[in-house]
mmCIF file of C-alpha atoms in Angstrom:
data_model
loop_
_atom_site.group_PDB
_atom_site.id
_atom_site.type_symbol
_atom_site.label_atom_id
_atom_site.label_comp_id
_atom_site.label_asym_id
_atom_site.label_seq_id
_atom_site.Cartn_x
_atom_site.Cartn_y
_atom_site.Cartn_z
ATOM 1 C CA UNK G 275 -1.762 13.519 -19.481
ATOM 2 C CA UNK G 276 -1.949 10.593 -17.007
ATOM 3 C CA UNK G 277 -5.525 9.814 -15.512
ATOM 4 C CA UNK G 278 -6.076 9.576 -12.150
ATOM 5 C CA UNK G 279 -7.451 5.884 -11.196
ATOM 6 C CA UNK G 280 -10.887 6.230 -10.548
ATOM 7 C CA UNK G 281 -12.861 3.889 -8.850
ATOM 8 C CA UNK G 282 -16.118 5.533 -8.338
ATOM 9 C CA UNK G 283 -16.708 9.207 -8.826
ATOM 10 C CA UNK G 284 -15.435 10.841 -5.913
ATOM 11 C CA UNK G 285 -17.683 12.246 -2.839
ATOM 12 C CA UNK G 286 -16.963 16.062 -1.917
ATOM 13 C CA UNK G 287 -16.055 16.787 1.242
ATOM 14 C CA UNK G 288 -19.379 16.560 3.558
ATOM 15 C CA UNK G 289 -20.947 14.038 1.686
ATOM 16 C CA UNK G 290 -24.234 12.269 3.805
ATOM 17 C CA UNK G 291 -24.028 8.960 4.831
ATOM 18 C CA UNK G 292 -26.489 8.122 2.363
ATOM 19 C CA UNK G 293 -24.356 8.811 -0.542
ATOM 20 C CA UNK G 294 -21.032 7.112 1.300
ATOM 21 C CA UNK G 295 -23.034 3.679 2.111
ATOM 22 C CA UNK G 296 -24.141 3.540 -1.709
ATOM 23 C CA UNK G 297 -20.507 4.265 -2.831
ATOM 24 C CA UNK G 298 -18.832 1.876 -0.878
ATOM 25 C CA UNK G 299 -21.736 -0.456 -1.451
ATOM 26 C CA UNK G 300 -20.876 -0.123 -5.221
ATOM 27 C CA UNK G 301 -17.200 0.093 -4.962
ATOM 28 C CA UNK G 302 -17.006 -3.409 -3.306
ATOM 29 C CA UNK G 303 -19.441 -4.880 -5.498
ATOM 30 C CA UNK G 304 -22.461 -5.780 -3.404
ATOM 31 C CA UNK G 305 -26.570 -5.309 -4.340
ATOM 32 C CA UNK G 306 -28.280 -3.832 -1.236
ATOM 33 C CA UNK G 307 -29.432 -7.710 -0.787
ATOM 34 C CA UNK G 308 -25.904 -9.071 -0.549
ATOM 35 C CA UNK G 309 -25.049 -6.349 1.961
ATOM 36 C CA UNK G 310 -28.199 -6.657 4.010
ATOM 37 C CA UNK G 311 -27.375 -10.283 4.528
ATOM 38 C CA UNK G 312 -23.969 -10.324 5.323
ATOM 39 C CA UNK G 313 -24.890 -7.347 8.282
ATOM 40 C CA UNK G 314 -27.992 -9.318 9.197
ATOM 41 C CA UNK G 315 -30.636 -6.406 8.589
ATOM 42 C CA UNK G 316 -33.563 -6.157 6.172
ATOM 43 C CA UNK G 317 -32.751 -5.341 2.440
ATOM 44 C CA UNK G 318 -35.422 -2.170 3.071
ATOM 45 C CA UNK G 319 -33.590 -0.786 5.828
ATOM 46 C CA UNK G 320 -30.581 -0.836 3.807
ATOM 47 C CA UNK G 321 -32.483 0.700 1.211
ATOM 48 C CA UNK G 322 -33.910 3.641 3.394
ATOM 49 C CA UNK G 323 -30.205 4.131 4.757
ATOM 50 C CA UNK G 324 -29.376 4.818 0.875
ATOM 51 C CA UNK G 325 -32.293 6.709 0.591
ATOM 52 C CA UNK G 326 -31.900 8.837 3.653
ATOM 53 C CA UNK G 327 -35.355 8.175 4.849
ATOM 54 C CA UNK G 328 -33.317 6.293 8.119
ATOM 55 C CA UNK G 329 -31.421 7.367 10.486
ATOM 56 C CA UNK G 330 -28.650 4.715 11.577
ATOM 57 C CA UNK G 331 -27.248 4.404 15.636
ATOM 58 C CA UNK G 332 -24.039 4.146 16.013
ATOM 59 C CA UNK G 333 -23.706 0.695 15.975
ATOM 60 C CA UNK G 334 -25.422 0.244 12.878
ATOM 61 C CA UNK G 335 -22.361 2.592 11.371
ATOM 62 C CA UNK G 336 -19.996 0.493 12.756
ATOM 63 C CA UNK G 337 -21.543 -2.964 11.734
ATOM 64 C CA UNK G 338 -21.467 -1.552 7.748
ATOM 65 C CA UNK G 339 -18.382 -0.439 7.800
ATOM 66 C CA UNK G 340 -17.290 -3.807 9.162
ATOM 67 C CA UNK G 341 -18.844 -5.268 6.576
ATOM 68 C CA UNK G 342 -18.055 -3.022 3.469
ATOM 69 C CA UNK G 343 -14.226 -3.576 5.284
ATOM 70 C CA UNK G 344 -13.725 0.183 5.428
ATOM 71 C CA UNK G 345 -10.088 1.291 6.605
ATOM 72 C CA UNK G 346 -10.037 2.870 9.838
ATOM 73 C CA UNK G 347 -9.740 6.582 8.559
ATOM 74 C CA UNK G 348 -13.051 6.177 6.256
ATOM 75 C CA UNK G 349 -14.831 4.437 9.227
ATOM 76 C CA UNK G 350 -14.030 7.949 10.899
ATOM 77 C CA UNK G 351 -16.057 10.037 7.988
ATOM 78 C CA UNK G 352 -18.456 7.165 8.158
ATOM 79 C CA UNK G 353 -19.273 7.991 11.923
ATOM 80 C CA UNK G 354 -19.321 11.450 11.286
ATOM 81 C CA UNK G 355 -21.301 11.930 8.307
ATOM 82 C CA UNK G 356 -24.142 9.809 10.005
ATOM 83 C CA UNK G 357 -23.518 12.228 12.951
ATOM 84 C CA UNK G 358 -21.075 10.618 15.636
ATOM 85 C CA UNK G 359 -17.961 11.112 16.914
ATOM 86 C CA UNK G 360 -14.990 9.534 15.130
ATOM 87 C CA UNK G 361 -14.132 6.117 17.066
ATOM 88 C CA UNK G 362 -10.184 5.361 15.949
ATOM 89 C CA UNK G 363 -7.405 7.602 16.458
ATOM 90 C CA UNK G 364 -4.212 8.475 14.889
ATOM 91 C CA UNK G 365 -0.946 8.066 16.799
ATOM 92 C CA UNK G 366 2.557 9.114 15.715
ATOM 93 C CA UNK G 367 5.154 6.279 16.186
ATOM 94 C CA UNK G 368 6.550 7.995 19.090
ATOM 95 C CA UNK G 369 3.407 8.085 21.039
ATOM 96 C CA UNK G 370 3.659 5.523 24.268
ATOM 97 C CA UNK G 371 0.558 3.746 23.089
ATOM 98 C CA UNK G 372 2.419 3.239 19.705
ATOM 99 C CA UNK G 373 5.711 0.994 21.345
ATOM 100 C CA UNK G 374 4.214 -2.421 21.195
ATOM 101 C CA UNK G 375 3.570 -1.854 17.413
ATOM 102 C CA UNK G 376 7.173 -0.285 17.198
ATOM 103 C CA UNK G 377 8.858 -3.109 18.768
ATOM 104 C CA UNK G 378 7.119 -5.718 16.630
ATOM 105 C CA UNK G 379 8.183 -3.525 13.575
ATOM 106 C CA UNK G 380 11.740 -3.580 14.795
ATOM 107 C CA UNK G 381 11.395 -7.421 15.891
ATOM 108 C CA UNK G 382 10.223 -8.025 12.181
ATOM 109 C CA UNK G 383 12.653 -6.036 10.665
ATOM 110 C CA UNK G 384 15.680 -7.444 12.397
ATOM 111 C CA UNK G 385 14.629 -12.051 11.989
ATOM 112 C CA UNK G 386 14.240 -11.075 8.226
ATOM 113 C CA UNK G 387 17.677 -10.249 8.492
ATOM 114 C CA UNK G 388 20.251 -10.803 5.756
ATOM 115 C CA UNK G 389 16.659 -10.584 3.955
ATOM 116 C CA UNK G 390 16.172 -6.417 2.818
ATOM 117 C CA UNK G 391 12.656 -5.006 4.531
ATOM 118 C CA UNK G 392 11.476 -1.688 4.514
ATOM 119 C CA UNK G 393 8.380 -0.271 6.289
ATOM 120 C CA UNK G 394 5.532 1.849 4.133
ATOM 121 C CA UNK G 395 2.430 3.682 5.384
ATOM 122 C CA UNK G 396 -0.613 3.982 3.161
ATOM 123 C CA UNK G 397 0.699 6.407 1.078
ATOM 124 C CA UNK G 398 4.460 3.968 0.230
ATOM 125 C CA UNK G 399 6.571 6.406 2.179
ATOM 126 C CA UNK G 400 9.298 5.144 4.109
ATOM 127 C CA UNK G 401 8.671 4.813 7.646
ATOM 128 C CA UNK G 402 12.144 2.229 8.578
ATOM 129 C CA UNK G 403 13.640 -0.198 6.610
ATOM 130 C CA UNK G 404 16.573 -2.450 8.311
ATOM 131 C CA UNK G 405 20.392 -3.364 8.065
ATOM 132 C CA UNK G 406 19.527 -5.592 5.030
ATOM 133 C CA UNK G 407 17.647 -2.956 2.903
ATOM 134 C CA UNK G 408 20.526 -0.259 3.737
ATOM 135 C CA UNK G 409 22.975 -3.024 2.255
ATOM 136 C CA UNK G 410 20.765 -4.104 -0.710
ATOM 137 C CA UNK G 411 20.977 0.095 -1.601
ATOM 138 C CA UNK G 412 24.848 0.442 -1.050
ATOM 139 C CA UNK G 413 25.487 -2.464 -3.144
ATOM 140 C CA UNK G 414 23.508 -1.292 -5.433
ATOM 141 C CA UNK G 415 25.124 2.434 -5.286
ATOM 142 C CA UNK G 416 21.760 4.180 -5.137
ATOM 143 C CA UNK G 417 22.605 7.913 -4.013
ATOM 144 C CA UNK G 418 19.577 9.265 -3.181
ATOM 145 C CA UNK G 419 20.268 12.879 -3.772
ATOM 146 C CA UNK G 420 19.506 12.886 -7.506
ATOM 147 C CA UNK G 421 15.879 11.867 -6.325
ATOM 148 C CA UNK G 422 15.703 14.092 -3.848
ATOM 149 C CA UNK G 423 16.496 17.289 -6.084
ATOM 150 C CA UNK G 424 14.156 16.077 -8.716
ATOM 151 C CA UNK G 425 11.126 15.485 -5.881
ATOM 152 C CA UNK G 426 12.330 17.051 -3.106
ATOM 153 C CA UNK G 427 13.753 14.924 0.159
ATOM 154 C CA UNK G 428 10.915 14.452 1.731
ATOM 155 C CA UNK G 429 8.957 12.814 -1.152
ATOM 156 C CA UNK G 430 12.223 11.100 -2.457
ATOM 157 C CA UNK G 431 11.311 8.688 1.071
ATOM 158 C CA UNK G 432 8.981 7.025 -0.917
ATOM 159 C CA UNK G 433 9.486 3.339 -2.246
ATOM 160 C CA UNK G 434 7.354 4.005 -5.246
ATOM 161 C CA UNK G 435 8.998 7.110 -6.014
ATOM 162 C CA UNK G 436 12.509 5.359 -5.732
ATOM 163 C CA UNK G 437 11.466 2.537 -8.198
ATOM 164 C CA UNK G 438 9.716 5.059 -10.412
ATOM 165 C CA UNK G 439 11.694 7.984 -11.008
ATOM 166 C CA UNK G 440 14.957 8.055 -13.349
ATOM 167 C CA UNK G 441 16.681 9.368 -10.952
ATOM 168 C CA UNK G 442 15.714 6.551 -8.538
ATOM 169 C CA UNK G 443 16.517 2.738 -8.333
ATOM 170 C CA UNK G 444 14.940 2.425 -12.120
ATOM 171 C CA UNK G 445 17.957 1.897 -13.571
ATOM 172 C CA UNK G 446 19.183 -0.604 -11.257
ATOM 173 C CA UNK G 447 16.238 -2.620 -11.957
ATOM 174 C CA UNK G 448 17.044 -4.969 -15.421
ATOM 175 C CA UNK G 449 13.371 -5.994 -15.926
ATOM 176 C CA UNK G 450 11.985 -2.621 -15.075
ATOM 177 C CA UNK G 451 9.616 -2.965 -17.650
ATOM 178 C CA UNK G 452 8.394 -5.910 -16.776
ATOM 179 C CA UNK G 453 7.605 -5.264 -13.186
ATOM 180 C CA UNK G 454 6.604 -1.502 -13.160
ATOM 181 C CA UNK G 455 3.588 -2.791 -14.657
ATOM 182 C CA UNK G 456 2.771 -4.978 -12.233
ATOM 183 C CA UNK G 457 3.589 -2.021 -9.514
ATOM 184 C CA UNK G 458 0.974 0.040 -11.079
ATOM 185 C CA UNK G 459 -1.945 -2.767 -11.313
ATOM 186 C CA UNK G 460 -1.212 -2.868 -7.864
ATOM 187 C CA UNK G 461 -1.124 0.561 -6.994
ATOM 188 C CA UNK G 462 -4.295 1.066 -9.119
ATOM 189 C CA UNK G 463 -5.894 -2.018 -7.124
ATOM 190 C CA UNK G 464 -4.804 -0.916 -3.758
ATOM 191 C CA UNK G 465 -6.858 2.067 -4.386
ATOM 192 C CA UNK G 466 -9.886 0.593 -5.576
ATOM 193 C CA UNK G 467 -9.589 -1.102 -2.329
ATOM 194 C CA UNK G 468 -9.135 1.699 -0.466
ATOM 195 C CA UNK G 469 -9.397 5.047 -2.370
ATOM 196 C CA UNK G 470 -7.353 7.910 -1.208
ATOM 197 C CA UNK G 471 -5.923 11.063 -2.749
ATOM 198 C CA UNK G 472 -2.606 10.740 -1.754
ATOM 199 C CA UNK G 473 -2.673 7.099 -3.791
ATOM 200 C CA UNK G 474 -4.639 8.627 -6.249
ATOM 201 C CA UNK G 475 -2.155 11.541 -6.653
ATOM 202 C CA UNK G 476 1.187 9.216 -6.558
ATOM 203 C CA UNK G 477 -0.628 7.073 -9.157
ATOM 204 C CA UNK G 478 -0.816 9.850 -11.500
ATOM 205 C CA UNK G 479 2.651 11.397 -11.128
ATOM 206 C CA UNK G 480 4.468 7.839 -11.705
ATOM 207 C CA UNK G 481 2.227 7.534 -14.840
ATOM 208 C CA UNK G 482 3.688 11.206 -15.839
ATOM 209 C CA UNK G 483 7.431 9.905 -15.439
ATOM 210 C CA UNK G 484 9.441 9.445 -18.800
ATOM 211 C CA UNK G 485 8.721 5.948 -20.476
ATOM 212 C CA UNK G 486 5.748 5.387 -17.764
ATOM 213 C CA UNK G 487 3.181 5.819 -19.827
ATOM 214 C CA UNK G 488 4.276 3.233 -23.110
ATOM 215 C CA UNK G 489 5.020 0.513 -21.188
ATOM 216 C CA UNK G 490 2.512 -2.561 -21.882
ATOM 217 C CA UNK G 491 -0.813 -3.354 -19.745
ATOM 218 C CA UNK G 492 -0.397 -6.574 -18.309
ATOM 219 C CA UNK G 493 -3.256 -9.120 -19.505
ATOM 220 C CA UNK G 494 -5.525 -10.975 -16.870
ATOM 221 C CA UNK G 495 -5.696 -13.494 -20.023
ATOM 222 C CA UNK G 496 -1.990 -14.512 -19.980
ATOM 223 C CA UNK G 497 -0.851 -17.916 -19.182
ATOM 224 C CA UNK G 498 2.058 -19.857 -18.440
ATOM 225 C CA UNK G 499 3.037 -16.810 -15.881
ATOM 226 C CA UNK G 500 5.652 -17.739 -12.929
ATOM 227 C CA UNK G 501 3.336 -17.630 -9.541
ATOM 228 C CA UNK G 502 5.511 -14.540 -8.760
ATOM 229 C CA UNK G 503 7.489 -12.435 -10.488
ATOM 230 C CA UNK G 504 10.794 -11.581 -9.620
ATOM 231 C CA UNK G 505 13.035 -8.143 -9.520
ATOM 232 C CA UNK G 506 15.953 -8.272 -10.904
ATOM 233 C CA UNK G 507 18.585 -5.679 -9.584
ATOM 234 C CA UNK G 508 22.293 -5.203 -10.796
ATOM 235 C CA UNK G 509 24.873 -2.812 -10.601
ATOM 236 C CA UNK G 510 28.248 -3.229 -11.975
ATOM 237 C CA UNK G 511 29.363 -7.026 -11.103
ATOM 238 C CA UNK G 512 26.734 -7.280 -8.425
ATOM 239 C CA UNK G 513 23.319 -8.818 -9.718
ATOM 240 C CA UNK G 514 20.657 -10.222 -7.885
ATOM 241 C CA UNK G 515 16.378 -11.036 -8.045
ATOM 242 C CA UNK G 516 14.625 -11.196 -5.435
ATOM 243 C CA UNK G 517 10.522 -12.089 -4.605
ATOM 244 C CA UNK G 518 8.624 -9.570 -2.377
ATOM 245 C CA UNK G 519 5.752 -9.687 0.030
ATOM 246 C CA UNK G 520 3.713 -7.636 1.929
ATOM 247 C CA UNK G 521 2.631 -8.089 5.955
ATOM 248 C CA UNK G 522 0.197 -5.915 7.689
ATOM 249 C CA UNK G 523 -1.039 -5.705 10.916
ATOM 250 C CA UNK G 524 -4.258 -7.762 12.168
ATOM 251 C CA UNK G 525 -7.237 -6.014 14.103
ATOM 252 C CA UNK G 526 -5.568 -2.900 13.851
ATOM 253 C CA UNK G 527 -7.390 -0.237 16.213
ATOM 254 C CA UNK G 528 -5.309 2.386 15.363
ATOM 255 C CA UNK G 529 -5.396 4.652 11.664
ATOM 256 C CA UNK G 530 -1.407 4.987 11.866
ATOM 257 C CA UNK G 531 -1.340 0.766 12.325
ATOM 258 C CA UNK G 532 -4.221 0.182 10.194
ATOM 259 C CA UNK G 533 -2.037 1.844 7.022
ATOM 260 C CA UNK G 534 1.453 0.183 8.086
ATOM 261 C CA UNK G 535 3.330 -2.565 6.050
ATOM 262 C CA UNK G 536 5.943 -4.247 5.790
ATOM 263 C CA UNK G 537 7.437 -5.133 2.576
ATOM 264 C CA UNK G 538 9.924 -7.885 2.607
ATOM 265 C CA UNK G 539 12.193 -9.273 0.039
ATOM 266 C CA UNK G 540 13.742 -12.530 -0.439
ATOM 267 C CA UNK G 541 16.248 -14.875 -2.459
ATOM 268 C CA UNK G 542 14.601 -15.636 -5.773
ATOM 269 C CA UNK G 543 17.504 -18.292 -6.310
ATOM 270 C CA UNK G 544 20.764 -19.754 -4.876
ATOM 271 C CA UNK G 545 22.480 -17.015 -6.126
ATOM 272 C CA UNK G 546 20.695 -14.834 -4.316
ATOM 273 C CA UNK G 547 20.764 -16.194 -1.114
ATOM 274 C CA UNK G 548 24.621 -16.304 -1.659
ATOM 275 C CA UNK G 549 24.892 -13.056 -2.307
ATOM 276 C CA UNK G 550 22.816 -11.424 0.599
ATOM 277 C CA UNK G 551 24.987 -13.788 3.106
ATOM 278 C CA UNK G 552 27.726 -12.060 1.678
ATOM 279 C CA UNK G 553 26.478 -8.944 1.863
ATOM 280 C CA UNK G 554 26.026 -9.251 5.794
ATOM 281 C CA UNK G 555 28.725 -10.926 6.420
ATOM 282 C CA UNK G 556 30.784 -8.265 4.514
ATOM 283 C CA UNK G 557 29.334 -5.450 7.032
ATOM 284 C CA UNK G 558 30.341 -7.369 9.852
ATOM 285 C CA UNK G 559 33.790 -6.539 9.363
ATOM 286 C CA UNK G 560 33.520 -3.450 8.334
#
């Protein structure tokens, strides 16, 4: 049975803020005299917070989870379990407060162009992806409703699922077992960073995929490793590797901003860049 990644035990629901400030304390690797200098208070107030023998203001919430670099949903339950009000909210995409992030999405989306760029939330579903990413897929062939009878369509909108599943992109990918790997470290890693159960739920159903479990541990010891390592694709005649990255928003204020990214992929080679050129200019006269 796959484990769930664990990075701490996990708090139960109402947990006090004296048990989340030690846990987030300990998940990001601070003493309480390494946190008590970098938010500028005494080392015994921060061990009477811990202790529950203090009561923080508000302020003093929001400077820790500054500090401990909480995401904007956790600095919620942080506020609340010390007894205030929740001080970010969550907007859908369509709300009017929500366009000037949409538009810079969209802006992104369409200068990366021939480049293929998708849009993920916290949890790697979906959100857009642009002309370049619907290309990459159609050269590829990917049909999507394999997926989305094995998962269901809803989940099948999810990039991890998609590179994952059999049924998915998987075997489109030639050095799938080279990379999946490196998709889980991350995965694991991302929550570490930023525990949640939906990551810590995806994380265990992609280990419980056929072949997911026996495929090597990458080693923090190797050497001689390329700075990044590509994905190689290929369907029929059509091949091509390409390097990600990942952007995120800045002073997000927003939970539904904080979580967004962009994932971006680009030419690993000549070849590459040949071949996405072609691929645009080959939908331009369609």
């Amino acid at each position: 049975m796959a484990s769930r990644p664990q990075a701490l035990p996990e708090l139960t629901p109402g947990s006090s803020f004296a048990e989340q400030l030690k846990r987030w304390r300990q998940l990001r690797r601070l003493s309480q005299m390494e946190l008590s200098l970098q938010a500028n208070v005494s080392q015994k107030h921060v061990s009477y917070l811990e202790l529950g023998r203090a009561r923080p203001s508000r302020a003093m919430v929001l400077l820790l989870a500054h500090v401990l670099d909480l995401p904007l949903h956790e600095r919620n339950v942080f506020l609340e379990a010390a007894g205030f009000t929740g001080a970010f909210s969550r907007s859908t995409l369509d709300a009017p407060s929500m366009r000037p992030v949409v538009e810079a999405v969209d802006v992104m989306l369409t200068h990366l162009e021939p480049n293929p760029a998708l849009v993920v939330d916290g949890a790697w579903d979906i959100v857009r992806l642009n002309a370049g990413m619907s290309r990459l897929t159609a050269a590829l062939a990917f049909d999507p409703a394999p997926l989305q009878r094995a998962v269901g369509m809803a989940r099948a909108r999810n990039m991890m699922r998609q590179l994952f599943h059999p049924a998915g992109l998987r075997g489109r990918i030639i050095n799938w077992t080279e990379v999946a790997p490196l998709m889980l470290v991350h995965l694991r890693r991302q929550h570490q960073s930023r525990p949640s159960e939906a990551l810590a739920d995806l994380y265990t159903e992609l280990r419980g995929y056929p072949g997911v479990s026996a495929l090597p541990v990458p080693s923090s010891a190797s050497t001689g490793l390329p700075p990044i390592t590509p994905i190689e694709y290929a369907h029929g005649t059509f091949r091509i590797r390409l390097l990600s990255m990942c952007s995120t928003f800045g002073n997000a204020q927003d939970i539904t901003t904080d979580h967004l990214r962009i994932e971006s992929f680009f030419p690993a080679d000549d070849d590459a860049r040949r071949r996405l050129n072609e691929l645009k200019a080959a939908g331009r006269r369609r």
